Coordinates of C-alpha atoms in Angstrom, one line a residue:
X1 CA 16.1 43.8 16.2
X2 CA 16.1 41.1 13.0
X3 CA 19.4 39.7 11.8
X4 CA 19.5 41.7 8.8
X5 CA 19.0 44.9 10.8
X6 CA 22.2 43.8 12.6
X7 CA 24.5 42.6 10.2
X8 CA 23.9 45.6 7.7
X9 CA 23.9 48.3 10.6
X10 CA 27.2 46.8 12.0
X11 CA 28.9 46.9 8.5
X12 CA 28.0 50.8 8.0
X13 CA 28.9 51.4 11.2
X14 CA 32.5 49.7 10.7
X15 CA 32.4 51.6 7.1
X16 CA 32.0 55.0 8.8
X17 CA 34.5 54.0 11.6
X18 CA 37.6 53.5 9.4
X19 CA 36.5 56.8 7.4
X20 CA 36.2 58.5 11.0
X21 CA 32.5 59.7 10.3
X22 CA 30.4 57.6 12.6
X23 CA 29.3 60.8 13.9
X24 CA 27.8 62.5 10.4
X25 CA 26.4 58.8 9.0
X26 CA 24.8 58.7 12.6
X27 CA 22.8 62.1 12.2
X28 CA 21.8 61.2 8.9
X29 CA 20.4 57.9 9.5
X30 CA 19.4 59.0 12.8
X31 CA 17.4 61.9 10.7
X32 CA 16.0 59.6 8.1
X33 CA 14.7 56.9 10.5
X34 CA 12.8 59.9 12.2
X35 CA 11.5 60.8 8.2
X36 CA 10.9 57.0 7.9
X37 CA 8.5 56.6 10.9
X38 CA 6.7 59.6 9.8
X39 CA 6.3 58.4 6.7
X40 CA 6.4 54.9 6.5
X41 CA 4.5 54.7 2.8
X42 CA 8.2 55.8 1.6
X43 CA 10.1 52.5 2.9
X44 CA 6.8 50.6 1.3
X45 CA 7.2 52.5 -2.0
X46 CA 11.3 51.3 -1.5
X47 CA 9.9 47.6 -1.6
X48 CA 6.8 47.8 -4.4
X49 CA 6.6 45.0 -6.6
X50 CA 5.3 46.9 -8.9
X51 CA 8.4 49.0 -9.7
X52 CA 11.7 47.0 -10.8
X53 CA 15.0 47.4 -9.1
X54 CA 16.4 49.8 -11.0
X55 CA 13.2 52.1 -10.6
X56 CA 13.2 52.1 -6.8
X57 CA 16.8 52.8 -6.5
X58 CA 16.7 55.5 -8.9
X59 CA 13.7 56.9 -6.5
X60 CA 16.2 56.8 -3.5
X61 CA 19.2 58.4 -6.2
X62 CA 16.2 61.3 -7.1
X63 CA 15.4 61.6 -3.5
X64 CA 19.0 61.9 -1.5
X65 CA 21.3 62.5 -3.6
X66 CA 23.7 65.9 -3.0
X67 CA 21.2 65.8 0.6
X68 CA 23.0 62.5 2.4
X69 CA 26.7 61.4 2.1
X70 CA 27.4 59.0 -0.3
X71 CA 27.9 56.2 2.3
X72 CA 24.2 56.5 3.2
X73 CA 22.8 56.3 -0.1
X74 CA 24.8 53.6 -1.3
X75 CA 23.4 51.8 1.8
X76 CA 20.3 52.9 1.0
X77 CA 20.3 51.3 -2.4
X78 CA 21.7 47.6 -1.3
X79 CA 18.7 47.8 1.2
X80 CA 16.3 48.9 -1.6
X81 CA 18.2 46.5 -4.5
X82 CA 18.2 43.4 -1.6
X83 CA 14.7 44.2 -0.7
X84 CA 15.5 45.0 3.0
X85 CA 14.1 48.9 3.2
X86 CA 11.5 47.5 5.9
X87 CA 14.9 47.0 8.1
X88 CA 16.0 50.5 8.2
X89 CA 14.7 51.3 11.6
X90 CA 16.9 48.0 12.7
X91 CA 19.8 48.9 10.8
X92 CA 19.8 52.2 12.4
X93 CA 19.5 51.1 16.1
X94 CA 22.3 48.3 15.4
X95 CA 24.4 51.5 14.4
X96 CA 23.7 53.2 17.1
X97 CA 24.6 50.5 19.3
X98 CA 27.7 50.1 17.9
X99 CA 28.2 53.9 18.1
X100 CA 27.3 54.1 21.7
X101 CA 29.5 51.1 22.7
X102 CA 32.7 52.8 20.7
X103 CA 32.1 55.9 22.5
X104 CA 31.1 55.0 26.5
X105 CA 27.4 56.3 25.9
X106 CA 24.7 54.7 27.9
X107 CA 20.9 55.2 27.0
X108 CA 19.2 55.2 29.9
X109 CA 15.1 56.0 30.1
X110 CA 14.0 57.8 33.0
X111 CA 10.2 57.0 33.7
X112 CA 8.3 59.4 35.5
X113 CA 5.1 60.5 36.4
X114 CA 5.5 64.4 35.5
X115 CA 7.9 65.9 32.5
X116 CA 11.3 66.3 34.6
X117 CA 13.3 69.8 34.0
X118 CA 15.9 70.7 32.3
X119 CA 17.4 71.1 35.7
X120 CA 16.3 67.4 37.1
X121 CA 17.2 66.2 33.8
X122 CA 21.1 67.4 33.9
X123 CA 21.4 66.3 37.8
X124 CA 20.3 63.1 37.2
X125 CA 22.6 62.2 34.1
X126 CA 25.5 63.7 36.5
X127 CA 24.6 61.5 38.9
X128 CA 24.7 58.5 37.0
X129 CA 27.4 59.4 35.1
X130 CA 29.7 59.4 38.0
X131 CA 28.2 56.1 39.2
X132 CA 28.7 54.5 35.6
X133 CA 31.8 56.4 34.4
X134 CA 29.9 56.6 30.8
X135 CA 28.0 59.7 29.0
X136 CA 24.6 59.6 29.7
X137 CA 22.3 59.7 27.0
X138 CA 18.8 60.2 29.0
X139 CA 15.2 60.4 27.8
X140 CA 12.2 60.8 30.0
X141 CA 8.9 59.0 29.4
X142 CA 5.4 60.1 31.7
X143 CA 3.9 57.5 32.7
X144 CA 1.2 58.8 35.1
X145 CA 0.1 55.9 36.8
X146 CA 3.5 55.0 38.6
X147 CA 2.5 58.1 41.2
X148 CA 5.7 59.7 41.7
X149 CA 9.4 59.0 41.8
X150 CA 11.8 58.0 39.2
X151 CA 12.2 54.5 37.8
X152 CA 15.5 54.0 35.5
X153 CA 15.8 51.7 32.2
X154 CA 19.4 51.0 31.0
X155 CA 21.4 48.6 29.7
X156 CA 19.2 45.5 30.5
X157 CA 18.4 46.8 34.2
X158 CA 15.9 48.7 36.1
X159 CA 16.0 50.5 39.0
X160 CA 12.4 51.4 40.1
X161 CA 11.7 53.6 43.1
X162 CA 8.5 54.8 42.1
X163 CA 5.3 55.1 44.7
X164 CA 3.6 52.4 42.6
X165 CA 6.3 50.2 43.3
X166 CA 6.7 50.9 46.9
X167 CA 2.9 50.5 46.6
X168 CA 3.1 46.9 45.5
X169 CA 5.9 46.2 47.6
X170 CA 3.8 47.0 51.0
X171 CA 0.9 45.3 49.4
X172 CA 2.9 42.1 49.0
X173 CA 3.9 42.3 52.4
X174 CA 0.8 42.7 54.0
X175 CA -0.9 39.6 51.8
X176 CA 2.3 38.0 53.8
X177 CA 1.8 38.7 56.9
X178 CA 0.1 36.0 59.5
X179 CA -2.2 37.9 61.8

């Protein structure tokens, strides 16, 4: 995450705290990050040096206004007027950090080597909601080679009992052990 992605994210975020709509800025940058990485030629349009200032904010203006609040594309102007459109993505996960802090939510990634259920996929954020006392905000990734088993990302941590891991583990045991 760059600096710039941090300091602007953190001042929208404190903008749509003390107007109590962290929760509608959120889906709307949360939606136009998603349009963003589909279509990243719009962000590089946003920082053409071929267009002046006031044409590439008049872009955004054509292109969101009436369809975002007016919070998101204000901030979507500064970035376009200060040339930072390329940080959006940033901005938007230093938001949502912010978000998730304020409101007890931990991301965690669940890797595993089939699709989990719906079913799995509630159990297991009970589960570690009870252990963490925080909503869970889970995500499964396949990852086909780990064999079986679950391995957990969150919050700077992992917890990996997969059959790869055991794998290595037993591997690393054996290359230890004096016959």
């Amino acid at each position: 995450m760059t600096e710039v992605g941090n300091a602007y994210g953190e001042g929208l975020y404190d903008l749509a705290k003390s107007e109590g709509l962290t929760d509608e800025i959120l889906g709307q940058i949360t939606a136009l990050d998603e349009s963003f990485r589909q279509e990243p030629d719009f962000l590089r349009l946003l920082q053409s040096a071929n267009l002046s200032k006031q044409e590439r904010c008049q872009i955004v203006e054509d292109s969101f206004r009436g369809k975002v609040h007016d919070y998101v594309l204000n901030f979507l102007k500064i970035l376009t007027e200060k040339n930072y459109a390329r940080h959006f993505s940033d901005c938007t996960a230093a938001y949502r950090r912010h978000y998730n802090l304020d409101n007890d939510i931990l991301v965690v990634t669940a890797i595993t080597a089939v699709a989990l259920t719906q079913e799995q996929s509630g159990k297991l954020s009970q589960k570690l909601s009870a252990i963490t006392g925080k909503k869970i905000d889970l995500c499964n990734r396949v990852e086909p080679g780990i064999l079986g088993g679950v391995r957990l990302d969150y919050d700077g941590k992992r917890l990996d009992d997969t059959v790869s891991h055991r794998l290595e583990a037993i591997g690393a045991m054996l290359k230890n052990t004096v016959l």
